[in-house]
mmCIF file of C-alpha atoms in Angstrom:
data_model
loop_
_atom_site.group_PDB
_atom_site.id
_atom_site.type_symbol
_atom_site.label_atom_id
_atom_site.label_comp_id
_atom_site.label_asym_id
_atom_site.label_seq_id
_atom_site.Cartn_x
_atom_site.Cartn_y
_atom_site.Cartn_z
ATOM 1 C CA SER R 24 0.047 -0.031 0.028
ATOM 2 C CA GLN R 25 1.039 3.559 -0.539
ATOM 3 C CA THR R 26 2.137 5.844 2.259
ATOM 4 C CA ILE R 27 3.309 9.382 2.486
ATOM 5 C CA HIS R 28 5.752 10.564 5.154
ATOM 6 C CA GLN R 29 6.200 14.269 6.013
ATOM 7 C CA TRP R 30 8.452 15.740 8.609
ATOM 8 C CA PRO R 31 8.895 17.439 10.860
ATOM 9 C CA ALA R 32 5.374 17.715 12.419
ATOM 10 C CA THR R 33 6.095 20.991 14.133
ATOM 11 C CA LEU R 34 8.742 23.596 13.452
ATOM 12 C CA VAL R 35 9.530 26.979 15.057
ATOM 13 C CA GLN R 36 12.052 29.022 13.167
ATOM 14 C CA PRO R 37 13.283 32.610 13.490
ATOM 15 C CA VAL R 38 12.692 35.218 10.717
ATOM 16 C CA GLY R 39 15.582 35.114 8.195
ATOM 17 C CA SER R 40 16.431 31.452 8.820
ATOM 18 C CA PRO R 41 16.473 28.809 6.140
ATOM 19 C CA LEU R 42 13.810 26.089 5.755
ATOM 20 C CA SER R 43 13.765 22.610 4.449
ATOM 21 C CA LEU R 44 10.650 20.371 4.638
ATOM 22 C CA GLU R 45 10.751 16.907 3.230
ATOM 23 C CA CYS R 46 8.075 14.523 1.941
ATOM 24 C CA THR R 47 8.575 10.970 0.683
ATOM 25 C CA VAL R 48 6.061 8.561 -0.840
ATOM 26 C CA GLU R 49 6.262 4.861 -0.644
ATOM 27 C CA GLY R 50 4.552 2.070 -2.575
ATOM 28 C CA THR R 51 4.146 3.899 -5.936
ATOM 29 C CA SER R 52 6.225 5.108 -8.828
ATOM 30 C CA ASN R 53 6.172 8.344 -10.648
ATOM 31 C CA PRO R 54 3.514 10.031 -8.522
ATOM 32 C CA ASN R 55 2.429 13.599 -9.068
ATOM 33 C CA LEU R 56 3.538 15.474 -6.007
ATOM 34 C CA TYR R 57 2.148 18.671 -4.508
ATOM 35 C CA TRP R 58 2.836 21.206 -1.699
ATOM 36 C CA TYR R 59 -0.074 22.970 -0.219
ATOM 37 C CA ARG R 60 -0.189 25.577 2.500
ATOM 38 C CA GLN R 61 -3.141 26.042 4.816
ATOM 39 C CA ALA R 62 -3.557 29.341 6.527
ATOM 40 C CA ALA R 63 -6.154 29.873 9.260
ATOM 41 C CA GLY R 64 -9.585 30.414 7.698
ATOM 42 C CA ARG R 65 -8.208 30.357 4.187
ATOM 43 C CA GLY R 66 -8.289 26.763 3.129
ATOM 44 C CA LEU R 67 -5.587 25.001 1.241
ATOM 45 C CA GLN R 68 -3.497 26.889 -1.390
ATOM 46 C CA LEU R 69 -1.445 24.969 -3.971
ATOM 47 C CA LEU R 70 2.148 26.092 -3.876
ATOM 48 C CA PHE R 71 4.003 23.727 -6.143
ATOM 49 C CA TYR R 72 3.385 20.575 -8.068
ATOM 50 C CA SER R 73 5.697 18.175 -9.847
ATOM 51 C CA VAL R 74 4.936 15.476 -12.390
ATOM 52 C CA GLY R 75 8.482 14.078 -12.510
ATOM 53 C CA ILE R 76 12.015 14.366 -11.267
ATOM 54 C CA GLY R 77 13.361 17.910 -11.629
ATOM 55 C CA GLN R 78 9.949 19.135 -13.014
ATOM 56 C CA ILE R 79 8.513 21.809 -10.714
ATOM 57 C CA SER R 80 5.665 24.186 -11.374
ATOM 58 C CA SER R 81 4.873 27.047 -9.136
ATOM 59 C CA GLU R 82 1.318 28.178 -8.651
ATOM 60 C CA VAL R 83 1.978 31.425 -6.761
ATOM 61 C CA PRO R 84 4.926 33.789 -6.401
ATOM 62 C CA GLN R 85 6.443 33.494 -2.974
ATOM 63 C CA ASN R 86 9.443 33.234 -0.764
ATOM 64 C CA LEU R 87 9.540 29.441 -1.187
ATOM 65 C CA SER R 88 10.986 26.981 -3.666
ATOM 66 C CA ALA R 89 10.552 23.274 -4.303
ATOM 67 C CA SER R 90 12.760 20.516 -5.582
ATOM 68 C CA ARG R 91 12.246 16.841 -6.528
ATOM 69 C CA PRO R 92 15.662 15.172 -6.463
ATOM 70 C CA GLN R 93 14.254 11.679 -6.588
ATOM 71 C CA ASP R 94 11.077 10.100 -7.957
ATOM 72 C CA ARG R 95 9.381 9.932 -4.567
ATOM 73 C CA GLN R 96 10.941 12.785 -2.682
ATOM 74 C CA PHE R 97 9.653 16.353 -2.633
ATOM 75 C CA ILE R 98 11.399 19.173 -0.727
ATOM 76 C CA LEU R 99 10.099 22.611 0.164
ATOM 77 C CA SER R 100 12.728 25.217 0.929
ATOM 78 C CA SER R 101 13.318 28.769 1.709
ATOM 79 C CA LYS R 102 16.552 30.689 2.011
ATOM 80 C CA LYS R 103 15.140 33.371 4.412
ATOM 81 C CA LEU R 104 11.856 32.875 6.214
ATOM 82 C CA LEU R 105 9.351 35.627 6.597
ATOM 83 C CA LEU R 106 6.630 36.012 9.238
ATOM 84 C CA SER R 107 4.045 35.452 6.512
ATOM 85 C CA ASP R 108 5.491 32.032 5.795
ATOM 86 C CA SER R 109 3.901 30.674 8.948
ATOM 87 C CA GLY R 110 1.224 28.072 8.270
ATOM 88 C CA PHE R 111 0.373 24.381 7.966
ATOM 89 C CA TYR R 112 2.233 22.855 5.065
ATOM 90 C CA LEU R 113 0.902 19.725 3.473
ATOM 91 C CA CYS R 114 2.491 17.359 0.979
ATOM 92 C CA ALA R 115 0.175 15.266 -1.240
ATOM 93 C CA TRP R 116 0.455 12.804 -4.048
ATOM 94 C CA SER R 117 -1.817 11.482 -6.756
ATOM 95 C CA TYR R 118 -1.473 9.044 -9.616
ATOM 96 C CA GLY R 119 -4.082 8.566 -12.267
ATOM 97 C CA ASN R 120 -7.192 8.770 -10.040
ATOM 98 C CA ILE R 121 -9.283 11.409 -8.488
ATOM 99 C CA GLU R 122 -7.981 11.224 -5.002
ATOM 100 C CA ALA R 123 -5.108 13.283 -3.679
ATOM 101 C CA PHE R 124 -3.468 11.688 -0.597
ATOM 102 C CA PHE R 125 -2.131 14.107 1.975
ATOM 103 C CA GLY R 126 0.530 13.800 4.536
ATOM 104 C CA GLN R 127 0.104 14.625 8.146
ATOM 105 C CA GLY R 128 1.370 18.186 7.649
ATOM 106 C CA THR R 129 4.076 20.380 9.146
ATOM 107 C CA ARG R 130 3.001 23.240 11.399
ATOM 108 C CA LEU R 131 5.576 26.032 10.795
ATOM 109 C CA THR R 132 5.707 29.044 13.067
ATOM 110 C CA VAL R 133 8.086 31.823 12.156
ATOM 111 C CA VAL R 134 8.974 34.043 15.046
ATOM 112 C CA GLN L 5 -13.052 37.192 -5.405
ATOM 113 C CA LYS L 6 -12.047 33.659 -4.455
ATOM 114 C CA GLU L 7 -12.798 30.940 -6.857
ATOM 115 C CA VAL L 8 -14.367 28.787 -4.134
ATOM 116 C CA GLU L 9 -16.379 30.257 -1.236
ATOM 117 C CA GLN L 10 -17.115 28.273 1.910
ATOM 118 C CA ASP L 11 -18.410 29.481 5.280
ATOM 119 C CA PRO L 12 -15.791 28.678 7.814
ATOM 120 C CA GLY L 13 -18.401 28.166 10.667
ATOM 121 C CA PRO L 14 -18.145 26.834 13.341
ATOM 122 C CA LEU L 15 -21.289 24.838 12.814
ATOM 123 C CA SER L 16 -22.514 23.253 15.949
ATOM 124 C CA VAL L 17 -25.230 20.594 15.876
ATOM 125 C CA PRO L 18 -26.600 18.027 18.420
ATOM 126 C CA GLU L 19 -25.833 14.352 17.868
ATOM 127 C CA GLY L 20 -28.264 12.796 15.453
ATOM 128 C CA ALA L 21 -29.008 15.874 13.562
ATOM 129 C CA ILE L 22 -28.390 16.478 9.796
ATOM 130 C CA VAL L 23 -25.345 18.482 9.023
ATOM 131 C CA SER L 24 -25.683 20.685 5.878
ATOM 132 C CA LEU L 25 -22.525 22.105 4.300
ATOM 133 C CA ASN L 26 -22.133 24.000 1.052
ATOM 134 C CA CYS L 27 -19.775 25.785 -1.200
ATOM 135 C CA THR L 28 -20.244 28.156 -4.131
ATOM 136 C CA TYR L 29 -17.763 28.583 -6.983
ATOM 137 C CA SER L 30 -17.219 30.931 -9.867
ATOM 138 C CA ASN L 31 -15.237 28.891 -12.408
ATOM 139 C CA SER L 32 -17.653 27.119 -14.777
ATOM 140 C CA ALA L 33 -14.746 24.870 -15.945
ATOM 141 C CA PHE L 34 -14.839 22.900 -12.763
ATOM 142 C CA GLN L 35 -16.081 19.303 -13.372
ATOM 143 C CA TYR L 36 -14.917 17.278 -10.399
ATOM 144 C CA PHE L 37 -16.213 18.185 -6.967
ATOM 145 C CA MET L 38 -14.887 16.695 -3.781
ATOM 146 C CA TRP L 39 -15.335 16.821 -0.109
ATOM 147 C CA TYR L 40 -12.455 16.200 2.254
ATOM 148 C CA ARG L 41 -12.601 15.735 6.051
ATOM 149 C CA GLN L 42 -9.766 17.145 8.139
ATOM 150 C CA TYR L 43 -9.340 16.316 11.850
ATOM 151 C CA SER L 44 -7.411 18.727 13.979
ATOM 152 C CA ARG L 45 -3.702 18.760 13.164
ATOM 153 C CA LYS L 46 -4.016 16.112 10.503
ATOM 154 C CA GLY L 47 -3.955 16.042 6.713
ATOM 155 C CA PRO L 48 -7.301 16.062 4.830
ATOM 156 C CA GLU L 49 -8.749 12.760 3.641
ATOM 157 C CA LEU L 50 -11.194 12.360 0.766
ATOM 158 C CA LEU L 51 -14.731 11.651 1.764
ATOM 159 C CA MET L 52 -16.384 11.428 -1.612
ATOM 160 C CA TYR L 53 -16.373 13.073 -5.030
ATOM 161 C CA THR L 54 -18.965 13.725 -7.753
ATOM 162 C CA TYR L 55 -18.484 14.352 -11.439
ATOM 163 C CA SER L 56 -20.603 17.153 -13.102
ATOM 164 C CA SER L 57 -24.130 17.653 -11.639
ATOM 165 C CA GLY L 58 -26.226 15.320 -9.600
ATOM 166 C CA ASN L 59 -26.299 13.519 -6.301
ATOM 167 C CA LYS L 60 -24.131 10.795 -4.798
ATOM 168 C CA GLU L 61 -24.814 8.914 -1.685
ATOM 169 C CA ASP L 62 -22.266 6.975 0.547
ATOM 170 C CA GLY L 63 -23.685 5.699 3.792
ATOM 171 C CA ARG L 64 -24.565 8.705 5.902
ATOM 172 C CA PHE L 65 -23.166 11.147 3.471
ATOM 173 C CA THR L 66 -24.777 12.673 0.446
ATOM 174 C CA ALA L 67 -23.065 15.068 -1.951
ATOM 175 C CA GLN L 68 -24.996 17.231 -4.312
ATOM 176 C CA VAL L 69 -23.857 19.379 -7.269
ATOM 177 C CA ASP L 70 -25.885 22.062 -9.051
ATOM 178 C CA LYS L 71 -23.665 23.317 -11.833
ATOM 179 C CA SER L 72 -26.288 25.676 -13.041
ATOM 180 C CA SER L 73 -26.107 27.538 -9.783
ATOM 181 C CA LYS L 74 -22.384 26.777 -9.217
ATOM 182 C CA TYR L 75 -23.345 25.318 -5.768
ATOM 183 C CA ILE L 76 -22.342 22.170 -4.114
ATOM 184 C CA SER L 77 -23.485 20.575 -0.876
ATOM 185 C CA LEU L 78 -22.624 17.788 1.581
ATOM 186 C CA PHE L 79 -25.257 16.418 3.965
ATOM 187 C CA ILE L 80 -24.332 14.181 6.930
ATOM 188 C CA ARG L 81 -27.307 12.301 8.340
ATOM 189 C CA ASP L 82 -27.470 10.964 11.928
ATOM 190 C CA SER L 83 -24.405 12.917 12.878
ATOM 191 C CA GLN L 84 -22.049 11.523 15.475
ATOM 192 C CA PRO L 85 -19.459 13.156 17.751
ATOM 193 C CA SER L 86 -16.864 11.469 15.641
ATOM 194 C CA ASP L 87 -17.972 13.550 12.666
ATOM 195 C CA SER L 88 -16.591 16.676 14.412
ATOM 196 C CA ALA L 89 -13.913 17.875 11.981
ATOM 197 C CA THR L 90 -13.305 20.501 9.357
ATOM 198 C CA TYR L 91 -14.966 19.831 6.011
ATOM 199 C CA LEU L 92 -13.338 21.182 2.968
ATOM 200 C CA CYS L 93 -14.862 21.306 -0.541
ATOM 201 C CA ALA L 94 -12.464 21.019 -3.387
ATOM 202 C CA MET L 95 -12.855 21.091 -7.139
ATOM 203 C CA THR L 96 -10.860 20.780 -10.336
ATOM 204 C CA PRO L 97 -11.443 21.144 -14.064
ATOM 205 C CA GLU L 98 -11.681 18.089 -16.284
ATOM 206 C CA GLY L 99 -8.288 17.477 -17.837
ATOM 207 C CA LEU L 100 -5.232 15.230 -17.920
ATOM 208 C CA THR L 101 -4.647 12.902 -15.075
ATOM 209 C CA ASP L 102 -1.564 14.796 -14.037
ATOM 210 C CA SER L 103 -3.862 17.498 -12.673
ATOM 211 C CA TRP L 104 -5.845 15.516 -10.182
ATOM 212 C CA GLY L 105 -4.020 16.898 -7.235
ATOM 213 C CA LYS L 106 -4.254 20.519 -8.415
ATOM 214 C CA LEU L 107 -7.311 21.385 -6.438
ATOM 215 C CA GLN L 108 -9.094 24.567 -5.549
ATOM 216 C CA PHE L 109 -10.260 24.358 -2.009
ATOM 217 C CA GLY L 110 -12.837 26.199 0.027
ATOM 218 C CA ALA L 111 -11.764 27.600 3.387
ATOM 219 C CA GLY L 112 -13.324 24.674 5.152
ATOM 220 C CA THR L 113 -16.192 24.525 7.634
ATOM 221 C CA GLN L 114 -15.562 23.491 11.202
ATOM 222 C CA VAL L 115 -18.306 21.127 12.418
ATOM 223 C CA VAL L 116 -18.909 20.288 16.024
ATOM 224 C CA VAL L 117 -21.305 17.470 16.899
ATOM 225 C CA THR L 118 -22.257 17.654 20.551
ATOM 226 C CA PRO L 119 -23.386 14.502 22.436
#
């Protein structure tokens, strides 16, 4: 069966510090991978998606970047965090069906 | 204007009542309509989806889509305290399979079912 791992679960970082969130998927090959951010009262916003290694599409301009160094690994990064980067970050995958499977999320607080 | 509008609630109902949730949208290209359930501090999980207009029933859950009004609904019958969660509507245009995860979400409605 397929599983998705996302870590860390909680992160507190100072303004201006770098960020690296990692997501891995098991049990499937060549999945589509997504990073979403959930801000309070605003639902989920798609940040990045990837249909293959090295292929990244950005949905909104921001202080973040994404990379896919391996087929089932998706990384969200920032060189310098802003206060506005605080939120709940969710990784998801899908493959040829209607359902997007989400990880457990990382709650990021920038202080 | 947001593409998908959803009242954030909270919506509090007594156990056994019918929970009624809805979303409106503005993009007529949307064809697939989904409802996700999210427990506190967890990732969302898909409850059910419908394609185009019509009704779909799954146990205590019924999803309705009215494309002419750009309005979708989710009904939960015989609500239980375990149904307490945030319910998010999501939708996507019809297209290639590589776009299934590119969803437009509503803000989510927090539902509290009291014993």
